XYZ file of C-alpha atoms in Angstrom:
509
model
C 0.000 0.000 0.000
C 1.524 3.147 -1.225
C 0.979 6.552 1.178
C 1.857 10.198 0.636
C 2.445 12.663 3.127
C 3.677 16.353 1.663
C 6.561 18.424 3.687
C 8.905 21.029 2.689
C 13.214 21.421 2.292
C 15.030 24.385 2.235
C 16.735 26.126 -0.440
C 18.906 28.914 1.007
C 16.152 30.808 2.793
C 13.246 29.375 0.971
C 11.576 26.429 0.654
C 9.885 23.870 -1.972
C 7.398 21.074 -1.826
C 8.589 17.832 -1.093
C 6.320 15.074 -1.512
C 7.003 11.440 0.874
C 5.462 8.736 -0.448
C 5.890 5.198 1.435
C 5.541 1.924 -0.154
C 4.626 -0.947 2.627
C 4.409 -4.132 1.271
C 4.367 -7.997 2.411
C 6.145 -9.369 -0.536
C 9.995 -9.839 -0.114
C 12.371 -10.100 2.103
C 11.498 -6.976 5.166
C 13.733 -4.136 3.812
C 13.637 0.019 4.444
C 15.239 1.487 0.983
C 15.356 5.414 0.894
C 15.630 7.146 -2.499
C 15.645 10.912 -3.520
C 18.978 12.367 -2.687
C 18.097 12.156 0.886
C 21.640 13.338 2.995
C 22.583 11.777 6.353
C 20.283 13.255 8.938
C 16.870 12.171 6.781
C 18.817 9.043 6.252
C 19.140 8.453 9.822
C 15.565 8.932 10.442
C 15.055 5.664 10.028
C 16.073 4.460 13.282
C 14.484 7.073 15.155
C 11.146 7.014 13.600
C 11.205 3.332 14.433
C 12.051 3.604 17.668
C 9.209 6.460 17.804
C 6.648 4.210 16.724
C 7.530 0.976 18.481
C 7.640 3.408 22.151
C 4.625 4.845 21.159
C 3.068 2.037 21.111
C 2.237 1.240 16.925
C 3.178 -1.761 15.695
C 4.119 -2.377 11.759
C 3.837 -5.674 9.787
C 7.705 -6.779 8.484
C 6.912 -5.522 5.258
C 9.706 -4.576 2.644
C 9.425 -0.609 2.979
C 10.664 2.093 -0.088
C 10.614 5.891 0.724
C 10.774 8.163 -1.941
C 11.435 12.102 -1.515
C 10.749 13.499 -4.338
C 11.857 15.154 -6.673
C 14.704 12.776 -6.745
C 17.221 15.473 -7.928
C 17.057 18.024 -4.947
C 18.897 17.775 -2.064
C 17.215 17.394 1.314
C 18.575 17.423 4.825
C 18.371 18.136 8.753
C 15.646 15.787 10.585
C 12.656 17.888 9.924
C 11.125 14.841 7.755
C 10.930 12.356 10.955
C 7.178 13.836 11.145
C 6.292 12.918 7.779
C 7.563 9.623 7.824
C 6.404 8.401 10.576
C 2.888 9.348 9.842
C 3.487 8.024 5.589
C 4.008 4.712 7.149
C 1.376 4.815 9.713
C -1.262 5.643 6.678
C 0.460 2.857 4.187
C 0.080 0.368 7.489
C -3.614 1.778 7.304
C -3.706 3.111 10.949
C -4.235 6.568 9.531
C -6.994 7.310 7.184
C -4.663 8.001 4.314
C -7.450 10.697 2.961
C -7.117 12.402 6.557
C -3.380 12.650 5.033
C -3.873 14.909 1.815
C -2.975 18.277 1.444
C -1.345 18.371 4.878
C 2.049 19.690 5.645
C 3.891 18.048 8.723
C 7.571 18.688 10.127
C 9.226 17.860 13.198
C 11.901 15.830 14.692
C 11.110 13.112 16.760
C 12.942 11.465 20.158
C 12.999 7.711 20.513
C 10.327 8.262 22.849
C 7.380 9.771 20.444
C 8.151 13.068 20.999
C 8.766 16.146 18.844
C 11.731 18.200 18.816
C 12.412 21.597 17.010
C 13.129 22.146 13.485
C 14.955 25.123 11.688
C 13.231 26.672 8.887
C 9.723 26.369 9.751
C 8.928 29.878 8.819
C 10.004 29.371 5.108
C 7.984 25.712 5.221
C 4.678 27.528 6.707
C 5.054 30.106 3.603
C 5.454 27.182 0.972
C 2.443 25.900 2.852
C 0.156 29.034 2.273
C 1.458 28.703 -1.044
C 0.711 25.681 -1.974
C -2.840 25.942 -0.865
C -2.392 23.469 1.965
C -5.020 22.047 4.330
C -2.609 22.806 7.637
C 0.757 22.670 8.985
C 1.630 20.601 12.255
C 4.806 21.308 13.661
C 5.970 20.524 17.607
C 5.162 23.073 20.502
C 8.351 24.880 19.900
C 7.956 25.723 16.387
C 4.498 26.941 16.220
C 4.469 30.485 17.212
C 7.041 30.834 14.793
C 4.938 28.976 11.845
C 1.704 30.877 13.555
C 3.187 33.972 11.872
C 2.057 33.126 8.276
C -1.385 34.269 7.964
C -3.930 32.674 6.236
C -2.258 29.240 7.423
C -3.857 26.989 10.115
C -0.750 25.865 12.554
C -1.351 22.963 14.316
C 0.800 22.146 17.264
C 1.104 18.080 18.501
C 3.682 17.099 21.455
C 3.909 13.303 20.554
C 3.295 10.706 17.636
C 0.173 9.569 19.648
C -1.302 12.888 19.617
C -0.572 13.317 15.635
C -2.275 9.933 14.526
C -5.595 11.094 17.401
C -5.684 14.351 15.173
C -5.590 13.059 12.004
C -7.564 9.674 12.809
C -10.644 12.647 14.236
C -10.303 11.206 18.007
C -8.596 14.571 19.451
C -9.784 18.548 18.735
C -6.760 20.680 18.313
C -7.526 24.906 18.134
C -5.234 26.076 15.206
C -2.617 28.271 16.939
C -2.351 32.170 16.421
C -0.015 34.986 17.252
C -0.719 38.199 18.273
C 1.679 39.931 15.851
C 0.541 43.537 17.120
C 1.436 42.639 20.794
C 4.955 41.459 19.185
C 5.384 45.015 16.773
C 4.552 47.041 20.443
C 7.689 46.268 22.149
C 9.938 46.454 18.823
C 11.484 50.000 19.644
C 12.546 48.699 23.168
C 16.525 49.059 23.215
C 18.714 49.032 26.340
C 21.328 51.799 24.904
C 20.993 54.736 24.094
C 22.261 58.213 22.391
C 21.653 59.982 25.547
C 24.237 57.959 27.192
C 27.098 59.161 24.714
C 29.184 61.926 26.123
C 30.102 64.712 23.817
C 31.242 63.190 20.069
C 28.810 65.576 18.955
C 30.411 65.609 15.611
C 29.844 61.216 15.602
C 26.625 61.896 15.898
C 25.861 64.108 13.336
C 27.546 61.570 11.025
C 25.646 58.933 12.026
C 22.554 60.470 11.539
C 23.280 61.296 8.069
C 24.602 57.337 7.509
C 21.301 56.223 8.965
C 19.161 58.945 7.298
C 20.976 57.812 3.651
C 21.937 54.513 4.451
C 25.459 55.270 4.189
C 28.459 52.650 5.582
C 30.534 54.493 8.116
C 33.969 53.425 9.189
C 35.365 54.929 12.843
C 39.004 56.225 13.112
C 40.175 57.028 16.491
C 42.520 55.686 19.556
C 41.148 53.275 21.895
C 38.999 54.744 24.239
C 36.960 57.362 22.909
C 33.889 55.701 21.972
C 33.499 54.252 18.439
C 32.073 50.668 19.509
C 29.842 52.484 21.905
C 28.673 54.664 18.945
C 28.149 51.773 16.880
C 26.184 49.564 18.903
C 23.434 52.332 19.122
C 23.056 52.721 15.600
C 20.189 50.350 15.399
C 18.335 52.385 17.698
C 18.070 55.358 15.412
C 17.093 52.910 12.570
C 13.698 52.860 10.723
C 11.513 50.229 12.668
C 11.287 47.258 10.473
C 8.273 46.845 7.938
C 6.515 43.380 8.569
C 7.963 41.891 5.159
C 11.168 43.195 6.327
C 11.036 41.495 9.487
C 10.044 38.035 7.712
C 12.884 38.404 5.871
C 14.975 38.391 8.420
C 13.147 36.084 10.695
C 13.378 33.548 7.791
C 17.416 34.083 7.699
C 17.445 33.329 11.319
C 14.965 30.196 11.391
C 16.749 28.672 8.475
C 20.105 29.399 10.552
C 18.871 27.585 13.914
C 19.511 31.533 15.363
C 15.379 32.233 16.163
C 14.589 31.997 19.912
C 12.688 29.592 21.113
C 9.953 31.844 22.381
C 10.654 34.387 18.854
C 8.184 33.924 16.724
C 9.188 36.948 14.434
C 12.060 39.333 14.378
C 11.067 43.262 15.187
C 14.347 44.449 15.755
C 17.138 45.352 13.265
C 20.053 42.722 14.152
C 23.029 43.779 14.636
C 26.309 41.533 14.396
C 29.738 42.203 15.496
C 31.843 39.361 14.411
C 35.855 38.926 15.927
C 38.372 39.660 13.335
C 39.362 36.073 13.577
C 36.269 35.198 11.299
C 37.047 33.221 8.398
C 35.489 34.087 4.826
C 33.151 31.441 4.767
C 31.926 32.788 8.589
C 31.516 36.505 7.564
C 30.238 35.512 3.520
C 28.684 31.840 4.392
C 29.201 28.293 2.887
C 30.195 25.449 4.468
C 29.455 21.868 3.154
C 25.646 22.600 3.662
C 25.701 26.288 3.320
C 24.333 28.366 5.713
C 24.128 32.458 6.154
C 27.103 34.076 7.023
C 27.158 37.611 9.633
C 26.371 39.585 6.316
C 23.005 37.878 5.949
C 22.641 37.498 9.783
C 22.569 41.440 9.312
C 20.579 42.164 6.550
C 18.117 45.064 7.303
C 20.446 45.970 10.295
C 23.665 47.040 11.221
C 27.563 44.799 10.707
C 30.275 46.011 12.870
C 33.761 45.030 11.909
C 35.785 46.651 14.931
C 39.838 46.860 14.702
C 39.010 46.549 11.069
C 43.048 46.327 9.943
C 43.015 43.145 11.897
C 40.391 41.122 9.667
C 42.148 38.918 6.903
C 42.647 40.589 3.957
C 40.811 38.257 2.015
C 37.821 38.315 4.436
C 37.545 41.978 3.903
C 37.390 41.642 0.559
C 34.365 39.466 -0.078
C 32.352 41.576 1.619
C 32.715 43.649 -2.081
C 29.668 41.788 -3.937
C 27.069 42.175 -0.608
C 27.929 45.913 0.076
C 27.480 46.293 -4.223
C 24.664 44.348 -4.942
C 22.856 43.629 -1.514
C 23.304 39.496 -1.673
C 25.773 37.193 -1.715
C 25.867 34.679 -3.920
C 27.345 30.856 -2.446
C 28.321 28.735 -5.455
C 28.965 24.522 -4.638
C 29.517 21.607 -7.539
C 25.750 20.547 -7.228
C 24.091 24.043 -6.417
C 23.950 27.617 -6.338
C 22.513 29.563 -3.272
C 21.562 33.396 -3.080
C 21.190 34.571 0.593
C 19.932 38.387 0.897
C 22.988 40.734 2.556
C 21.521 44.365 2.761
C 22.968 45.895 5.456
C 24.281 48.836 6.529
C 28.322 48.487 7.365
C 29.708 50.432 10.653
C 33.329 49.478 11.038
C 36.354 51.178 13.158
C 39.848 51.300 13.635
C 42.945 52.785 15.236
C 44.807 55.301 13.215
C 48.047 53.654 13.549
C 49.475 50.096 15.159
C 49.822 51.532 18.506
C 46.535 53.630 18.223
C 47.416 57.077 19.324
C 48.441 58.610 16.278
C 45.999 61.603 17.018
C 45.539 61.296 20.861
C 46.815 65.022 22.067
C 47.418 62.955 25.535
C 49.389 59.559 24.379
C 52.478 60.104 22.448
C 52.468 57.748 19.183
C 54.947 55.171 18.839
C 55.247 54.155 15.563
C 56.856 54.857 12.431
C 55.494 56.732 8.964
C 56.317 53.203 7.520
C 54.442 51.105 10.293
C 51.598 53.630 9.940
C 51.766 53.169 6.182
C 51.789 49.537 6.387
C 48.908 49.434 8.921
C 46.184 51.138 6.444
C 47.250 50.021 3.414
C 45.377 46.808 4.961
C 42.397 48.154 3.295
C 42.362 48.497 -0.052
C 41.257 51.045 -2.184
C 37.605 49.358 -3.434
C 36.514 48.509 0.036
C 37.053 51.898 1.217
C 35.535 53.347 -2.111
C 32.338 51.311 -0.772
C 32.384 53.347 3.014
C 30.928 57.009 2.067
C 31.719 58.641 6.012
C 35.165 58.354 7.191
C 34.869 59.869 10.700
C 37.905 61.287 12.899
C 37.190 60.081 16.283
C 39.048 62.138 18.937
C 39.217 60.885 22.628
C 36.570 62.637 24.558
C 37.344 65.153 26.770
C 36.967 65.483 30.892
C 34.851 68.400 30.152
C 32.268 66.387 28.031
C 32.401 63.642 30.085
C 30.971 65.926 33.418
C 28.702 68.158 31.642
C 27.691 66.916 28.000
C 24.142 65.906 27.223
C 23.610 65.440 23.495
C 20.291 64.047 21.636
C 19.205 61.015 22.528
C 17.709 58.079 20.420
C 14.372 58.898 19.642
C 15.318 62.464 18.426
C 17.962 61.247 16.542
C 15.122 58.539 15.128
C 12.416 61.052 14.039
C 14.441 62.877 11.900
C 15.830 59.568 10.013
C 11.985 58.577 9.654
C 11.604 62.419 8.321
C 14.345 61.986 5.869
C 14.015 57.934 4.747
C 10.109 59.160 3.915
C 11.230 62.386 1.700
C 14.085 59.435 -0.188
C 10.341 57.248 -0.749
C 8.772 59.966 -2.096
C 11.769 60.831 -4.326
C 12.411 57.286 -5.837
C 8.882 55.757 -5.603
C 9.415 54.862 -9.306
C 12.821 54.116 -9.116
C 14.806 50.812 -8.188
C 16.395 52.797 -5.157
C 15.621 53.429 -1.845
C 18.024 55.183 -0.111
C 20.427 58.027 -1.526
C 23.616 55.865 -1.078
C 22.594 53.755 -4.033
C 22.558 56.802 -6.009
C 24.730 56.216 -9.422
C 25.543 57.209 -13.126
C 22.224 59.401 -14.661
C 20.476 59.213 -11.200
C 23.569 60.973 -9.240
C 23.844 63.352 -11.815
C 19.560 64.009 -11.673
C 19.092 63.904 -8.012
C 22.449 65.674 -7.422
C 22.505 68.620 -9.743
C 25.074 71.708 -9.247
C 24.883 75.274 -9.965
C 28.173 76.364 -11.334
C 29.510 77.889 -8.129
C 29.014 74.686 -6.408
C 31.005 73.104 -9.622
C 33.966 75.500 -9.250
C 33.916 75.197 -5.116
C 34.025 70.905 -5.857
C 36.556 71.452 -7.968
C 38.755 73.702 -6.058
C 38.561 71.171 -2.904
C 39.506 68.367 -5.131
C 42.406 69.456 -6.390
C 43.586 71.287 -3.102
C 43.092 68.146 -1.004
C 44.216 65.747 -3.650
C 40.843 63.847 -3.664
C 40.251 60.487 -5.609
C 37.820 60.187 -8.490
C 36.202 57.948 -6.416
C 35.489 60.473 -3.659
C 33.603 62.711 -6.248
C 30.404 59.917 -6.249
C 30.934 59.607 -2.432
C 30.582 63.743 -1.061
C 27.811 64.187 -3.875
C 25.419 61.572 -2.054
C 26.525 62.183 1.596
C 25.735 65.842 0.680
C 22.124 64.689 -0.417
C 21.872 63.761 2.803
C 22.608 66.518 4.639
C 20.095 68.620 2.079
C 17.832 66.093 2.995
C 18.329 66.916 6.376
C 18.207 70.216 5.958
C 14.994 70.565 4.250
C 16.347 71.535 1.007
C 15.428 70.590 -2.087
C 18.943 71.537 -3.715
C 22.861 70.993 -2.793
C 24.269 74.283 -1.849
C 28.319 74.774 -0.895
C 27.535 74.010 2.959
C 26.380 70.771 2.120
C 29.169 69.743 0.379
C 31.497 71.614 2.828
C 29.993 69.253 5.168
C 30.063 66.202 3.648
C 33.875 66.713 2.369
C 34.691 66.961 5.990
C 33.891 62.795 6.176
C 35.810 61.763 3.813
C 39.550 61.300 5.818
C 41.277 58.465 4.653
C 41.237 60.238 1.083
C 42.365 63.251 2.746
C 45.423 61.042 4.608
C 45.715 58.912 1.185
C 46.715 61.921 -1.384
């Protein structure tokens, strides 16, 4: 008797039907063949859904068994298919109506004992699910908040085997499950740090509300001790809330990574990740045998910190070149190709020398021109070209540590929302959102210059010894900051301004 039980594996962050058909029968030697490029945790289901059944008290006929996941040519793994199978054979051993089977999705890991375990990437199977039309999902207690999420889905959550087979077979009444997303969205702008809590770095700020306002990456230069991984972890707290299909975007990056909390069922917060600079490439871009996300995906919609920046492998640095250009990273593997979403905004810092007080009035530098040389030439010239502010942290003085008070978050906040709405308005026909992806015949639209502005770019250029590269860089930062302004046009104080943020050209000419 043949059975068929649909469920769901993942492709990067996304999932695709995956139909489970079991074939019980009493002719033959008793066998249990598995076919459909199944990898070693489905393979291994086997013994525990065995185990599951026999402690759960169902008994099945030696019968020669074939399990087929098809299609045969896509890859499926992790042990979210113990569900599935148990209940295939159950229906083929006709303990389960196999009509009470159709059109329902199932996934969950099972114990020797009957039961279920948590799964990763349950949000990406629930929204195959809706897709596909289905009947319901069940899923284990754990997971179904999470899969609850997906509206216009009924979630069904079962502890045990026994309690699957009494839903199915009619004997037990299960509620579908439901989340009350607004209750999640009220406590999304809930941070423990805050701007308010920075002393003095007035001039930080300002620069970080025009990289937040344009979505500009910002890299920190300063000696230890004045503050740049302090102003970086309360970037996210000036950040645009997230939009719901922002926050299932992420949410789905973090289910399919094993990251969600148990008790998450969606994420309302832009992430933030600060990796050690001891992260391979494969840890910061992602890969591995069975890729997963890397920190740039983990971040997408939020913020990356790369502190002591220098100290990250070359090569690391530089594959973060195709996410900061194009938003994704690509993850390429002899049988497969895997796209994982990477938009996020980059906050990195650094020392400016080896020894770190190059520009501390108070510390007396110890290093050579050569050392110093040596030390930034660490980053090269296109991943810098991709970092529009270049800030000059000083240490902070005594005097703004007793008396400063500066604008706090939700200030800071407003005026981002003010300027990321007027950016909307401007490109709501455009393939942009933000003014940092400004480029070629849009820069030179959105950007326009009388010729006074012309001749004071020009003079600045030449005088500082800018790079061509700059040029692109203080025309959208000074968007910005007219942006910010109110203005509808870039005057010669905006670009005054934004000029000022561009120091490693300044030190590199």
């Amino acid at each position: 008797m043949i059975a068929k039980v649909s469920c769901a594996a993942l492709m990067g962050i996304d999932a695709f039907k995956v139909d489970l058909e079991v074939d019980l029968t009493r002719q033959g030697m008793p066998s249990f063949t598995m076919v459909g490029l199944a990898e070693g945790a489905v393979r291994e289901s086997k013994e525990r859904v065995f185990s599951a059944l026999r402690n759960s008290g169902f008994r099945l006929p030696p019968s020669r068994i074939t399990v087929n996941l098809a299609p045969a040519d896509m890859r499926k793994a992790g042990s979210a298919y113990d569900l599935p199978l148990a209940a295939a054979l159950l229906g083929a051993a006709g303990v389960i109506d196999q009509t009470n089977l159709e059109n329902w999705y199932l996934a969950g890991e099972l114990s020797l004992s009957g039961e279920l375990k948590p799964v990763h990437g349950i949000l990406p199977l629930a929204i195959e699910a809706r897709r596909k039309g289905a009947a319901g999902l069940v899923v284990g207690p754990e997971n179904v908040n999470e899969a609850a999420v997906v509206e216009g889905l009924k979630v069904y959550s079962v502890s045990s085997l026994s309690e699957l087979v009494e839903f199915l077979n009619g004997s037990r009444e299960i509620a579908p499950s439901c989340v009350d997303t607004a209750h999640l969205w009220a406590g999304r702008q809930k941070y423990a740090l805050d701007f308010s809590e920075v002393k003095g770095q007035e001039h930080a700020k300002r620069a970080i509300e025009i990289g937040a306002a344009g979505n500009h990456n910002i890299l920190f230069i300063g000696p230890p001790g004045s503050g740049k991984t302090m102003l970086a972890r309360r970037i996210p707290t000036v950040l645009p809330p997230l939009v719901f299909e922002e926050a299932l975007e992420v949410t789905k990056i973090y289910s399919v990574s094993g990251m969600l909390g148990r008790d998450e069922a969606l994420m309302v917060t832009r992430p933030f990740r600060a990796p050690h600079h001891t992260i391979s490439d494969a840890g910061l871009i992602g890969g591995g045998a069975y890729p997963k996300p890397g920190e740039v995906s983990l971040a997408h919609r939020g913020v990356l910190f790369l502190d002591e920046l220098p100290e990250f492998k070359k090569n690391v640095l530089e594959v973060l070149r195709q996410p900061l250009e194009g938003g994704e990273v690509t993850i390429s593997r002899a049988a497969m190709s895997l796209s994982y979403p990477a938009d996020f905004m980059l906050v990195a810092a650094m020392n400016p020398c080896p020894c770190g007080y190059l520009t501390d009035q108070h510390h007396t530098c110890t290093c050579t021109p050569q050392a110093v040389a040596r030390y930034n030439s660490r980053l090269s010239g296109p991943l810098l070209d991709r970092i529009d502010l270049q800030i000059e942290v000083p240490a902070v003085d005594y005097k703004d540590l007793r008396d400063s008070s500066g604008l706090d978050s939700a200030t800071m906040r407003c005026e981002i929302e003010r300027v990321r709405e007027i950016q909307a308005e401007r490109y709501r026909d455009m393939p942009i959102l933000t003014n940092s992806e400004l480029s070629g015949s849009s820069l030179e639209k959105f950007c326009a210059l009388t010729e006074s502005e012309h001749r004071f770019l020009e003079q600045a250029v030449r005088s500082l010894g800018l790079s061509a590269r700059a040029y692109t860089r203080i025309l959208r930062i000074a968007r910005t900051i007219a942006d910010l302004a109110g203005e509808d046009s870039i005057s010669v104080p905006h670009l005054a301004e934004a000029i000022s943020y561009r120091s490693m050209d300044r030190q590199g000419n």
